[in-house]
JSON list of C-alpha atoms in Angstrom, two decimals:
[
{"chain": "A", "resi": 14, "resn": "UNK", "atom": "CA", "xyz": [18.57, -10.40, -8.73]},
{"chain": "A", "resi": 15, "resn": "UNK", "atom": "CA", "xyz": [21.47, -8.24, -9.04]},
{"chain": "A", "resi": 16, "resn": "UNK", "atom": "CA", "xyz": [21.10, -4.80, -11.55]},
{"chain": "A", "resi": 17, "resn": "UNK", "atom": "CA", "xyz": [23.91, -6.72, -13.71]},
{"chain": "A", "resi": 18, "resn": "UNK", "atom": "CA", "xyz": [21.60, -9.74, -14.14]},
{"chain": "A", "resi": 19, "resn": "UNK", "atom": "CA", "xyz": [18.67, -7.68, -14.98]},
{"chain": "A", "resi": 20, "resn": "UNK", "atom": "CA", "xyz": [20.81, -6.02, -17.70]},
{"chain": "A", "resi": 21, "resn": "UNK", "atom": "CA", "xyz": [21.87, -9.26, -19.03]},
{"chain": "A", "resi": 22, "resn": "UNK", "atom": "CA", "xyz": [18.42, -10.67, -19.05]},
{"chain": "A", "resi": 23, "resn": "UNK", "atom": "CA", "xyz": [17.00, -7.83, -20.74]},
{"chain": "A", "resi": 24, "resn": "UNK", "atom": "CA", "xyz": [19.73, -7.75, -23.34]},
{"chain": "A", "resi": 25, "resn": "UNK", "atom": "CA", "xyz": [18.86, -11.38, -24.04]},
{"chain": "A", "resi": 26, "resn": "UNK", "atom": "CA", "xyz": [15.14, -10.88, -24.03]},
{"chain": "A", "resi": 27, "resn": "UNK", "atom": "CA", "xyz": [15.67, -7.83, -26.69]},
{"chain": "A", "resi": 28, "resn": "UNK", "atom": "CA", "xyz": [17.79, -9.83, -28.92]},
{"chain": "A", "resi": 29, "resn": "UNK", "atom": "CA", "xyz": [15.09, -12.84, -28.84]},
{"chain": "A", "resi": 30, "resn": "UNK", "atom": "CA", "xyz": [12.31, -10.19, -29.31]},
{"chain": "A", "resi": 31, "resn": "UNK", "atom": "CA", "xyz": [14.20, -8.74, -32.22]},
{"chain": "A", "resi": 32, "resn": "UNK", "atom": "CA", "xyz": [14.68, -12.23, -33.92]},
{"chain": "A", "resi": 33, "resn": "UNK", "atom": "CA", "xyz": [11.00, -12.98, -33.44]},
{"chain": "A", "resi": 34, "resn": "UNK", "atom": "CA", "xyz": [10.16, -9.88, -35.18]},
{"chain": "A", "resi": 35, "resn": "UNK", "atom": "CA", "xyz": [12.14, -10.71, -38.21]},
{"chain": "A", "resi": 36, "resn": "UNK", "atom": "CA", "xyz": [9.99, -13.81, -38.64]},
{"chain": "A", "resi": 37, "resn": "UNK", "atom": "CA", "xyz": [6.59, -12.31, -37.56]},
{"chain": "A", "resi": 38, "resn": "UNK", "atom": "CA", "xyz": [6.79, -9.09, -39.72]},
{"chain": "A", "resi": 39, "resn": "UNK", "atom": "CA", "xyz": [9.41, -9.55, -42.12]},
{"chain": "A", "resi": 40, "resn": "UNK", "atom": "CA", "xyz": [7.84, -6.76, -44.66]},
{"chain": "A", "resi": 41, "resn": "UNK", "atom": "CA", "xyz": [8.16, -4.16, -41.80]},
{"chain": "A", "resi": 42, "resn": "UNK", "atom": "CA", "xyz": [11.56, -4.45, -39.85]},
{"chain": "A", "resi": 43, "resn": "UNK", "atom": "CA", "xyz": [10.77, -1.47, -37.66]},
{"chain": "A", "resi": 44, "resn": "UNK", "atom": "CA", "xyz": [10.38, -3.29, -34.42]},
{"chain": "A", "resi": 45, "resn": "UNK", "atom": "CA", "xyz": [13.04, -5.94, -34.92]},
{"chain": "A", "resi": 46, "resn": "UNK", "atom": "CA", "xyz": [15.49, -2.88, -35.63]},
{"chain": "A", "resi": 47, "resn": "UNK", "atom": "CA", "xyz": [13.91, -1.28, -32.39]},
{"chain": "A", "resi": 48, "resn": "UNK", "atom": "CA", "xyz": [14.71, -4.32, -30.18]},
{"chain": "A", "resi": 49, "resn": "UNK", "atom": "CA", "xyz": [18.20, -4.63, -31.95]},
{"chain": "A", "resi": 50, "resn": "UNK", "atom": "CA", "xyz": [19.06, -1.05, -30.53]},
{"chain": "A", "resi": 51, "resn": "UNK", "atom": "CA", "xyz": [17.43, -1.89, -27.22]},
{"chain": "A", "resi": 52, "resn": "UNK", "atom": "CA", "xyz": [19.86, -5.08, -27.26]},
{"chain": "A", "resi": 53, "resn": "UNK", "atom": "CA", "xyz": [22.76, -2.85, -27.79]},
{"chain": "A", "resi": 54, "resn": "UNK", "atom": "CA", "xyz": [21.86, -0.41, -25.33]},
{"chain": "A", "resi": 55, "resn": "UNK", "atom": "CA", "xyz": [21.68, -3.07, -22.69]},
{"chain": "A", "resi": 56, "resn": "UNK", "atom": "CA", "xyz": [25.12, -4.32, -23.50]},
{"chain": "A", "resi": 57, "resn": "UNK", "atom": "CA", "xyz": [26.74, -0.69, -23.38]},
{"chain": "A", "resi": 58, "resn": "UNK", "atom": "CA", "xyz": [24.75, -0.58, -20.25]},
{"chain": "A", "resi": 59, "resn": "UNK", "atom": "CA", "xyz": [26.28, -3.46, -18.97]},
{"chain": "A", "resi": 60, "resn": "UNK", "atom": "CA", "xyz": [29.61, -2.47, -20.00]},
{"chain": "A", "resi": 61, "resn": "UNK", "atom": "CA", "xyz": [29.62, 0.69, -18.31]},
{"chain": "A", "resi": 62, "resn": "UNK", "atom": "CA", "xyz": [28.05, -0.44, -15.11]},
{"chain": "A", "resi": 63, "resn": "UNK", "atom": "CA", "xyz": [30.19, 0.32, -12.11]},
{"chain": "A", "resi": 64, "resn": "UNK", "atom": "CA", "xyz": [30.94, -2.64, -9.93]},
{"chain": "A", "resi": 65, "resn": "UNK", "atom": "CA", "xyz": [29.03, -1.21, -6.81]},
{"chain": "A", "resi": 66, "resn": "UNK", "atom": "CA", "xyz": [26.03, -0.79, -9.05]},
{"chain": "A", "resi": 67, "resn": "UNK", "atom": "CA", "xyz": [26.27, -4.30, -10.63]},
{"chain": "A", "resi": 68, "resn": "UNK", "atom": "CA", "xyz": [26.35, -6.12, -7.56]},
{"chain": "A", "resi": 69, "resn": "UNK", "atom": "CA", "xyz": [23.22, -3.99, -6.21]},
{"chain": "A", "resi": 70, "resn": "UNK", "atom": "CA", "xyz": [19.52, -5.40, -6.28]},
{"chain": "A", "resi": 71, "resn": "UNK", "atom": "CA", "xyz": [17.65, -4.58, -9.16]},
{"chain": "A", "resi": 72, "resn": "UNK", "atom": "CA", "xyz": [14.60, -4.06, -7.20]},
{"chain": "A", "resi": 73, "resn": "UNK", "atom": "CA", "xyz": [11.19, -5.37, -7.22]},
{"chain": "A", "resi": 74, "resn": "UNK", "atom": "CA", "xyz": [9.72, -3.24, -10.09]},
{"chain": "A", "resi": 75, "resn": "UNK", "atom": "CA", "xyz": [12.34, -4.00, -12.44]},
{"chain": "A", "resi": 76, "resn": "UNK", "atom": "CA", "xyz": [12.14, -7.59, -11.81]},
{"chain": "A", "resi": 77, "resn": "UNK", "atom": "CA", "xyz": [8.49, -7.54, -12.17]},
{"chain": "A", "resi": 78, "resn": "UNK", "atom": "CA", "xyz": [8.77, -5.71, -15.87]},
{"chain": "A", "resi": 79, "resn": "UNK", "atom": "CA", "xyz": [11.54, -8.48, -16.62]},
{"chain": "A", "resi": 80, "resn": "UNK", "atom": "CA", "xyz": [9.26, -11.32, -15.77]},
{"chain": "A", "resi": 81, "resn": "UNK", "atom": "CA", "xyz": [6.31, -9.61, -17.86]},
{"chain": "A", "resi": 82, "resn": "UNK", "atom": "CA", "xyz": [8.54, -8.52, -21.03]},
{"chain": "A", "resi": 83, "resn": "UNK", "atom": "CA", "xyz": [9.65, -12.38, -20.61]},
{"chain": "A", "resi": 84, "resn": "UNK", "atom": "CA", "xyz": [6.42, -13.68, -21.14]},
{"chain": "A", "resi": 85, "resn": "UNK", "atom": "CA", "xyz": [5.66, -11.15, -24.01]},
{"chain": "A", "resi": 86, "resn": "UNK", "atom": "CA", "xyz": [8.57, -12.11, -25.64]},
{"chain": "A", "resi": 87, "resn": "UNK", "atom": "CA", "xyz": [7.87, -16.21, -25.34]},
{"chain": "A", "resi": 88, "resn": "UNK", "atom": "CA", "xyz": [4.43, -15.21, -26.97]},
{"chain": "A", "resi": 89, "resn": "UNK", "atom": "CA", "xyz": [6.10, -13.78, -30.06]},
{"chain": "A", "resi": 90, "resn": "UNK", "atom": "CA", "xyz": [8.61, -16.37, -30.10]},
{"chain": "A", "resi": 91, "resn": "UNK", "atom": "CA", "xyz": [5.49, -18.86, -30.14]},
{"chain": "A", "resi": 92, "resn": "UNK", "atom": "CA", "xyz": [4.04, -16.73, -32.96]},
{"chain": "A", "resi": 93, "resn": "UNK", "atom": "CA", "xyz": [7.26, -16.81, -34.84]},
{"chain": "A", "resi": 94, "resn": "UNK", "atom": "CA", "xyz": [7.84, -20.58, -34.44]},
{"chain": "A", "resi": 95, "resn": "UNK", "atom": "CA", "xyz": [4.27, -21.09, -36.00]},
{"chain": "A", "resi": 96, "resn": "UNK", "atom": "CA", "xyz": [5.02, -18.73, -38.95]},
{"chain": "A", "resi": 97, "resn": "UNK", "atom": "CA", "xyz": [7.94, -20.94, -39.70]},
{"chain": "A", "resi": 98, "resn": "UNK", "atom": "CA", "xyz": [6.10, -24.10, -39.32]},
{"chain": "A", "resi": 99, "resn": "UNK", "atom": "CA", "xyz": [3.51, -22.91, -41.93]},
{"chain": "A", "resi": 100, "resn": "UNK", "atom": "CA", "xyz": [6.55, -21.65, -44.15]},
{"chain": "A", "resi": 101, "resn": "UNK", "atom": "CA", "xyz": [8.16, -24.89, -44.06]},
{"chain": "A", "resi": 102, "resn": "UNK", "atom": "CA", "xyz": [5.02, -27.14, -44.50]},
{"chain": "A", "resi": 103, "resn": "UNK", "atom": "CA", "xyz": [3.86, -24.64, -47.46]},
{"chain": "A", "resi": 104, "resn": "UNK", "atom": "CA", "xyz": [7.09, -25.56, -49.14]},
{"chain": "A", "resi": 105, "resn": "UNK", "atom": "CA", "xyz": [6.48, -29.26, -49.04]},
{"chain": "A", "resi": 106, "resn": "UNK", "atom": "CA", "xyz": [3.34, -29.19, -50.82]}
]
């Protein structure tokens, strides 16, 4: 995985995390805002990344961190999906 791919994946995961927290904790937007800011930060870092750095390997530590974060975001998205399902079912009754 290149450093640019790492930044791109992290940007995407932060956006997904932000969206999940909008559903999980709509009354407390702090975490959603934090991940939205992180998403923007990764976007800017991608924009400013030098070509030599972009093609360099991300490294084992970043790759491992990315995989762990991906699993965490998937868990948050699952919780958000169940919360939306409950809301939709509650509205039908």
